[in-house]
Amino acid sequence: MKKTVTTLADGRELIYYDSADDTVRDAVDQRPLDAVSTSSEIRRDPLLGDSVAVASHRQGRTYHPPADECPLCPSRDGRLSEIPDDHYDVAVFENRFPSLAGDSGRCEVVCFTSDHDVSFAGLTEEQAALVLEAWTDRTADLAELPQVTQVFCFENRGAEIGVTLGHPHGQIYGYPFVTPRTELMLRSADAHRTETGRNLFDDVVARELADGSRVVLEGEHWVAFVPYAAHWPYEVHLHPRRRVPDLRELDEAARTEFPQIYLELLRRFDRVFGPGEPPTPYISAWHQAPFRVPGREEFGLHLELFTIRRTSGKLKFLAGSESGMNVFINDVPPEAAAQRLREVASE
């Protein structure tokens, strides 16, 4: 992998990740951009103890542009975009409309490919491996920033999820605090260690493998399963068999196998509702241990993939119980979801 760091016309950082070591990236951003002006503010909720990012400048962000005006495509034929070069493998840049900025953290956009019409599931294994390298490198770099406590790499896919740009891309958030979901996992892991003397993440994976009814995919170094108490209609958790706290700690064998397992998982998601159905909307989220906090060695890196579509043509809406009390009601039994995801392997 070759990494090239440059800047855009307004001073934001842009990073190219290329498979070929001899790739030259010297294109200059020719756009007459004003400096980025953000008003991101973190406010603490005294009742719940969590934090909310208030970012009013995001109201003006790009919204569903036509394909020929996509800001994530390369700059070609006189049309200038966020990517000055006329082609790229993987590109990462600071978001022009960040939810988190300055002392409040950092937000980046990850473009998986310059091909506007492909999805992550349509990438080759080599391309997916390069995205994993980019995620890992960004995690390492952001870990060095004093204002970043936790790194979250994720992809929102599909209009139903709220995606406003159709180009295949994801995001990376560098939070200035430990997120509430991670705090809960760390608390559960600590209680489990106190009660049993064992690691919670190791025991969860061992339980799923021993039961088998919710296992979707197994590799030599990864295992994918629908969790026992899945919140979403189709939800899969992907764990490395050797527990590590974050992407930086994956060994070479796990990195090599990841594209095979992950691409197969995404392709099954697209087939789960049957032939002729539109692509499945999903959120794909890496859960990594926060930095510089007690108990991070107990955390287990894993990816959570889920869809808000519960059946053909119907979405799972977060209504009173979910939105008001954070108590989920799942219409699809986890065992049935796992069985369906196994069945579509041959379709």
Short mmCIF file of C-alpha atoms in Angstrom, two decimals:
data_model
loop_
_atom_site.label_atom_id
_atom_site.label_comp_id
_atom_site.label_asym_id
_atom_site.label_seq_id
_atom_site.Cartn_x
_atom_site.Cartn_y
_atom_site.Cartn_z
CA MET A 1 0.00 0.00 0.00
CA LYS A 2 1.17 3.53 -0.81
CA LYS A 3 -0.12 6.45 1.25
CA THR A 4 -0.05 10.00 -0.12
CA VAL A 5 -1.05 12.92 2.10
CA THR A 6 -2.04 16.25 0.55
CA THR A 7 -4.48 19.10 1.16
CA LEU A 8 -7.57 20.47 -0.52
CA ALA A 9 -8.04 24.10 -1.52
CA ASP A 10 -9.59 25.04 1.82
CA GLY A 11 -6.84 23.38 3.86
CA ARG A 12 -8.60 20.12 4.69
CA GLU A 13 -6.47 16.99 4.64
CA LEU A 14 -6.82 14.48 1.78
CA ILE A 15 -5.16 11.06 1.83
CA TYR A 16 -4.83 8.64 -1.08
CA TYR A 17 -4.34 4.92 -0.45
CA ASP A 18 -3.08 3.04 -3.50
CA SER A 19 -2.39 -0.62 -4.17
CA ALA A 20 0.54 0.18 -6.48
CA ASP A 21 3.65 1.58 -4.80
CA ASP A 22 4.63 3.61 -7.87
CA THR A 23 1.38 5.62 -8.06
CA VAL A 24 1.94 9.38 -8.19
CA ARG A 25 -0.64 11.71 -6.67
CA ASP A 26 0.21 15.32 -7.52
CA ALA A 27 -3.14 16.72 -8.74
CA VAL A 28 -3.98 20.08 -7.18
CA ASP A 29 -7.44 21.10 -6.01
CA GLN A 30 -8.38 23.98 -8.34
CA ARG A 31 -11.66 24.94 -6.67
CA PRO A 32 -12.02 28.46 -5.23
CA LEU A 33 -13.11 27.26 -1.79
CA ASP A 34 -13.57 29.41 1.29
CA ALA A 35 -12.14 28.19 4.57
CA VAL A 36 -14.34 25.69 6.39
CA SER A 37 -16.49 27.32 9.07
CA THR A 38 -18.00 24.96 11.64
CA SER A 39 -20.02 25.42 14.78
CA SER A 40 -19.77 21.96 16.29
CA GLU A 41 -20.47 21.86 20.01
CA ILE A 42 -20.64 18.93 22.42
CA ARG A 43 -23.38 19.20 25.05
CA ARG A 44 -23.71 16.82 28.00
CA ASP A 45 -27.18 15.54 28.92
CA PRO A 46 -27.35 15.72 32.76
CA LEU A 47 -30.17 13.16 32.99
CA LEU A 48 -28.80 10.44 30.72
CA GLY A 49 -25.13 11.25 31.15
CA ASP A 50 -24.48 11.05 27.40
CA SER A 51 -23.37 13.67 24.90
CA VAL A 52 -25.02 15.34 21.90
CA ALA A 53 -23.15 17.02 19.04
CA VAL A 54 -24.87 20.25 17.97
CA ALA A 55 -23.72 21.11 14.44
CA SER A 56 -26.01 23.62 12.74
CA HIS A 57 -23.66 24.14 9.79
CA ARG A 58 -24.59 20.67 8.51
CA GLN A 59 -27.96 21.97 7.31
CA GLY A 60 -26.19 23.23 4.18
CA ARG A 61 -24.46 19.97 3.22
CA THR A 62 -24.81 18.44 -0.25
CA TYR A 63 -28.13 16.61 -0.61
CA HIS A 64 -28.86 13.96 -3.26
CA PRO A 65 -26.96 15.52 -6.19
CA PRO A 66 -27.35 13.94 -9.64
CA ALA A 67 -24.70 11.35 -10.49
CA ASP A 68 -22.87 13.70 -12.85
CA GLU A 69 -22.43 16.21 -10.00
CA CYS A 70 -21.29 13.73 -7.35
CA PRO A 71 -18.63 15.38 -5.12
CA LEU A 72 -17.01 12.00 -4.37
CA CYS A 73 -16.26 11.03 -7.96
CA PRO A 74 -12.82 11.93 -9.35
CA SER A 75 -12.29 15.30 -11.03
CA ARG A 76 -12.73 14.70 -14.76
CA ASP A 77 -13.70 16.51 -17.95
CA GLY A 78 -13.51 19.92 -16.35
CA ARG A 79 -15.76 19.03 -13.41
CA LEU A 80 -13.99 19.54 -10.08
CA SER A 81 -14.83 17.45 -7.01
CA GLU A 82 -13.51 16.68 -3.53
CA ILE A 83 -10.97 14.37 -5.18
CA PRO A 84 -8.59 16.40 -7.42
CA ASP A 85 -7.15 13.37 -9.24
CA ASP A 86 -8.97 11.80 -12.21
CA HIS A 87 -8.91 8.35 -10.63
CA TYR A 88 -8.18 6.79 -7.24
CA ASP A 89 -8.20 3.49 -5.36
CA VAL A 90 -9.25 4.65 -1.88
CA ALA A 91 -9.40 8.27 -0.76
CA VAL A 92 -10.00 9.74 2.70
CA PHE A 93 -10.57 13.42 3.44
CA GLU A 94 -11.80 15.65 6.22
CA ASN A 95 -15.54 16.19 5.97
CA ARG A 96 -16.46 19.71 4.85
CA PHE A 97 -19.63 19.47 6.96
CA PRO A 98 -18.37 17.65 10.08
CA SER A 99 -20.46 16.69 13.09
CA LEU A 100 -17.26 16.87 15.15
CA ALA A 101 -14.42 19.32 14.57
CA GLY A 102 -11.48 20.95 16.34
CA ASP A 103 -11.41 20.22 20.07
CA SER A 104 -14.71 18.35 19.61
CA GLY A 105 -13.12 15.60 17.52
CA ARG A 106 -12.81 14.89 13.81
CA CYS A 107 -14.95 13.56 10.95
CA GLU A 108 -13.60 12.01 7.75
CA VAL A 109 -15.10 10.62 4.55
CA VAL A 110 -13.78 7.34 3.12
CA CYS A 111 -14.34 6.78 -0.62
CA PHE A 112 -14.04 3.05 -1.26
CA THR A 113 -13.55 3.32 -5.02
CA SER A 114 -13.73 5.92 -7.80
CA ASP A 115 -16.48 3.84 -9.51
CA HIS A 116 -19.75 5.63 -8.72
CA ASP A 117 -21.98 2.69 -9.65
CA VAL A 118 -20.50 -0.11 -7.58
CA SER A 119 -21.26 -1.03 -3.95
CA PHE A 120 -18.86 -2.34 -1.32
CA ALA A 121 -20.20 -5.82 -2.07
CA GLY A 122 -19.07 -5.32 -5.68
CA LEU A 123 -15.44 -4.63 -4.77
CA THR A 124 -12.72 -7.17 -5.42
CA GLU A 125 -10.94 -8.80 -2.49
CA GLU A 126 -7.89 -6.65 -3.25
CA GLN A 127 -9.99 -3.48 -3.11
CA ALA A 128 -11.67 -4.52 0.14
CA ALA A 129 -8.27 -5.31 1.65
CA LEU A 130 -7.09 -1.80 0.77
CA VAL A 131 -10.14 -0.29 2.51
CA LEU A 132 -9.25 -2.32 5.60
CA GLU A 133 -5.71 -0.91 5.41
CA ALA A 134 -7.15 2.61 5.20
CA TRP A 135 -9.45 2.04 8.20
CA THR A 136 -6.49 0.70 10.17
CA ASP A 137 -4.16 3.52 9.21
CA ARG A 138 -6.73 6.18 10.05
CA THR A 139 -7.36 4.53 13.42
CA ALA A 140 -3.63 4.66 14.13
CA ASP A 141 -3.30 8.30 13.08
CA LEU A 142 -6.39 9.51 14.92
CA ALA A 143 -5.29 7.68 18.06
CA GLU A 144 -2.39 10.15 18.26
CA LEU A 145 -4.70 13.19 18.41
CA PRO A 146 -5.22 14.37 22.01
CA GLN A 147 -8.85 15.35 21.30
CA VAL A 148 -9.78 11.86 20.04
CA THR A 149 -10.77 9.18 22.57
CA GLN A 150 -12.49 6.68 20.28
CA VAL A 151 -12.46 5.96 16.52
CA PHE A 152 -15.60 4.76 14.76
CA CYS A 153 -15.37 3.53 11.15
CA PHE A 154 -18.77 2.93 9.54
CA GLU A 155 -20.77 2.79 6.33
CA ASN A 156 -24.37 3.94 5.86
CA ARG A 157 -25.78 2.34 2.71
CA GLY A 158 -29.12 3.16 1.07
CA ALA A 159 -31.60 6.01 0.91
CA GLU A 160 -33.72 4.32 3.59
CA ILE A 161 -30.83 4.78 6.02
CA GLY A 162 -30.66 8.49 5.16
CA VAL A 163 -27.67 8.45 2.80
CA THR A 164 -27.51 11.67 0.79
CA LEU A 165 -24.63 10.75 -1.56
CA GLY A 166 -24.95 7.67 -3.74
CA HIS A 167 -21.23 7.12 -4.25
CA PRO A 168 -19.84 4.09 -2.35
CA HIS A 169 -18.34 5.64 0.76
CA GLY A 170 -18.20 5.48 4.52
CA GLN A 171 -17.18 7.74 7.35
CA ILE A 172 -14.79 7.83 10.28
CA TYR A 173 -15.65 9.69 13.48
CA GLY A 174 -13.00 10.54 16.06
CA TYR A 175 -15.03 11.12 19.22
CA PRO A 176 -13.67 13.23 22.09
CA PHE A 177 -15.37 10.88 24.57
CA VAL A 178 -16.25 7.22 25.02
CA THR A 179 -19.57 6.60 23.27
CA PRO A 180 -22.53 5.42 25.39
CA ARG A 181 -22.75 2.08 23.56
CA THR A 182 -19.09 1.37 24.20
CA GLU A 183 -19.41 2.41 27.84
CA LEU A 184 -22.16 -0.17 28.26
CA MET A 185 -20.03 -2.89 26.68
CA LEU A 186 -17.03 -2.01 28.86
CA ARG A 187 -19.25 -2.04 31.95
CA SER A 188 -20.68 -5.45 31.02
CA ALA A 189 -17.20 -6.81 30.31
CA ASP A 190 -15.95 -5.59 33.68
CA ALA A 191 -18.89 -7.16 35.53
CA HIS A 192 -18.43 -10.44 33.63
CA ARG A 193 -14.72 -10.54 34.50
CA THR A 194 -15.51 -9.90 38.17
CA GLU A 195 -18.20 -12.59 38.24
CA THR A 196 -16.53 -15.33 36.17
CA GLY A 197 -12.86 -14.45 35.80
CA ARG A 198 -13.28 -14.69 32.04
CA ASN A 199 -13.55 -12.27 29.12
CA LEU A 200 -17.08 -11.44 28.02
CA PHE A 201 -16.33 -11.18 24.28
CA ASP A 202 -14.52 -14.53 24.30
CA ASP A 203 -17.46 -16.17 26.07
CA VAL A 204 -20.03 -14.66 23.68
CA VAL A 205 -18.17 -16.00 20.63
CA ALA A 206 -17.65 -19.40 22.30
CA ARG A 207 -21.35 -19.61 23.16
CA GLU A 208 -22.43 -18.88 19.60
CA LEU A 209 -20.01 -21.41 18.16
CA ALA A 210 -21.13 -24.07 20.63
CA ASP A 211 -24.83 -23.43 19.91
CA GLY A 212 -24.41 -23.06 16.15
CA SER A 213 -28.01 -22.10 15.38
CA ARG A 214 -27.15 -18.44 14.85
CA VAL A 215 -23.79 -18.85 13.10
CA VAL A 216 -23.88 -17.51 9.55
CA LEU A 217 -20.28 -17.81 8.34
CA GLU A 218 -17.10 -19.35 9.73
CA GLY A 219 -13.55 -18.84 8.55
CA GLU A 220 -10.24 -19.85 10.03
CA HIS A 221 -9.81 -16.40 11.59
CA TRP A 222 -13.32 -14.87 11.65
CA VAL A 223 -16.81 -15.92 12.72
CA ALA A 224 -20.10 -14.20 11.83
CA PHE A 225 -23.31 -14.79 13.77
CA VAL A 226 -26.70 -13.28 14.52
CA PRO A 227 -26.54 -12.33 18.22
CA TYR A 228 -28.80 -14.10 20.71
CA ALA A 229 -30.63 -10.84 21.51
CA ALA A 230 -30.46 -9.18 18.09
CA HIS A 231 -32.05 -5.73 18.04
CA TRP A 232 -32.62 -5.56 14.28
CA PRO A 233 -34.51 -7.87 11.87
CA TYR A 234 -31.28 -8.98 10.18
CA GLU A 235 -28.20 -8.25 12.27
CA VAL A 236 -24.83 -9.99 12.10
CA HIS A 237 -21.78 -9.54 14.32
CA LEU A 238 -18.38 -10.37 12.83
CA HIS A 239 -15.59 -11.19 15.30
CA PRO A 240 -11.97 -12.19 14.81
CA ARG A 241 -11.33 -15.52 16.55
CA ARG A 242 -8.27 -14.01 18.22
CA ARG A 243 -9.62 -11.16 20.34
CA VAL A 244 -7.95 -7.76 19.82
CA PRO A 245 -9.00 -4.28 21.06
CA ASP A 246 -8.86 -2.46 17.72
CA LEU A 247 -7.99 -2.73 14.04
CA ARG A 248 -4.31 -2.01 14.64
CA GLU A 249 -3.89 -5.32 16.47
CA LEU A 250 -5.24 -7.67 13.79
CA ASP A 251 -2.57 -10.11 12.60
CA GLU A 252 -1.74 -10.67 8.96
CA ALA A 253 -3.75 -13.90 8.71
CA ALA A 254 -6.93 -12.16 9.92
CA ARG A 255 -6.34 -9.25 7.54
CA THR A 256 -5.92 -11.62 4.62
CA GLU A 257 -9.13 -13.54 5.32
CA PHE A 258 -11.30 -10.53 6.15
CA PRO A 259 -12.19 -9.49 2.55
CA GLN A 260 -13.42 -13.00 1.72
CA ILE A 261 -15.69 -13.22 4.77
CA TYR A 262 -16.95 -9.64 4.69
CA LEU A 263 -17.72 -9.51 0.97
CA GLU A 264 -19.63 -12.80 1.21
CA LEU A 265 -21.61 -11.42 4.14
CA LEU A 266 -22.56 -8.25 2.25
CA ARG A 267 -23.58 -10.24 -0.82
CA ARG A 268 -25.83 -12.44 1.30
CA PHE A 269 -27.44 -9.33 2.76
CA ASP A 270 -28.30 -8.21 -0.77
CA ARG A 271 -29.97 -11.58 -1.47
CA VAL A 272 -31.80 -12.04 1.81
CA PHE A 273 -35.15 -10.63 0.61
CA GLY A 274 -35.19 -12.59 -2.62
CA PRO A 275 -34.57 -11.93 -6.34
CA GLY A 276 -35.76 -8.68 -7.84
CA GLU A 277 -35.54 -6.79 -4.55
CA PRO A 278 -33.59 -3.50 -4.46
CA PRO A 279 -30.21 -3.53 -2.68
CA THR A 280 -30.54 -4.03 1.05
CA PRO A 281 -30.04 -0.85 3.08
CA TYR A 282 -27.64 -1.35 5.95
CA ILE A 283 -25.32 0.14 8.53
CA SER A 284 -21.92 -1.48 8.92
CA ALA A 285 -20.14 -0.41 12.10
CA TRP A 286 -16.70 -1.22 13.51
CA HIS A 287 -16.63 -1.29 17.31
CA GLN A 288 -13.15 -0.53 18.62
CA ALA A 289 -11.81 -0.02 22.14
CA PRO A 290 -11.41 3.62 23.16
CA PHE A 291 -7.92 4.91 23.89
CA ARG A 292 -6.35 5.73 27.23
CA VAL A 293 -9.19 4.33 29.36
CA PRO A 294 -9.22 1.59 32.02
CA GLY A 295 -10.33 -1.83 30.80
CA ARG A 296 -9.64 -1.32 27.08
CA GLU A 297 -7.74 -4.63 27.01
CA GLU A 298 -11.02 -6.39 27.87
CA PHE A 299 -12.75 -5.01 24.77
CA GLY A 300 -13.16 -7.15 21.66
CA LEU A 301 -12.97 -5.55 18.22
CA HIS A 302 -15.94 -6.55 16.09
CA LEU A 303 -18.10 -5.35 13.22
CA GLU A 304 -21.88 -5.06 13.50
CA LEU A 305 -23.89 -5.20 10.27
CA PHE A 306 -27.65 -4.65 10.28
CA THR A 307 -30.55 -3.59 8.09
CA ILE A 308 -33.69 -1.65 8.92
CA ARG A 309 -35.66 -3.63 6.31
CA ARG A 310 -37.67 -6.33 8.10
CA THR A 311 -39.26 -7.96 5.05
CA SER A 312 -39.83 -7.23 1.37
CA GLY A 313 -41.02 -3.63 0.99
CA LYS A 314 -41.28 -3.00 4.73
CA LEU A 315 -38.96 -1.15 7.09
CA LYS A 316 -38.39 -1.49 10.81
CA PHE A 317 -39.29 1.89 12.28
CA LEU A 318 -38.10 2.90 15.73
CA ALA A 319 -41.37 3.77 17.42
CA GLY A 320 -42.41 4.36 21.03
CA SER A 321 -40.63 1.55 22.86
CA GLU A 322 -37.42 1.80 20.84
CA SER A 323 -37.15 5.58 20.55
CA GLY A 324 -38.76 6.47 23.85
CA MET A 325 -37.30 3.79 26.12
CA ASN A 326 -34.52 2.15 24.06
CA VAL A 327 -36.27 -1.22 24.42
CA PHE A 328 -36.16 -2.94 21.03
CA ILE A 329 -38.85 -5.28 19.74
CA ASN A 330 -37.59 -7.59 17.01
CA ASP A 331 -40.10 -9.15 14.58
CA VAL A 332 -37.61 -11.71 13.23
CA PRO A 333 -36.30 -14.41 15.58
CA PRO A 334 -32.47 -14.39 15.47
CA GLU A 335 -32.37 -18.11 14.65
CA ALA A 336 -34.69 -17.56 11.66
CA ALA A 337 -32.56 -14.65 10.45
CA ALA A 338 -29.41 -16.77 10.66
CA GLN A 339 -31.08 -19.63 8.83
CA ARG A 340 -32.13 -17.31 6.00
CA LEU A 341 -28.61 -15.85 5.73
CA ARG A 342 -27.22 -19.38 5.47
CA GLU A 343 -29.78 -20.34 2.82
CA VAL A 344 -28.96 -17.47 0.47
CA ALA A 345 -25.35 -18.66 0.12
CA SER A 346 -26.40 -20.84 -2.80
CA GLU A 347 -28.88 -18.46 -4.46
#
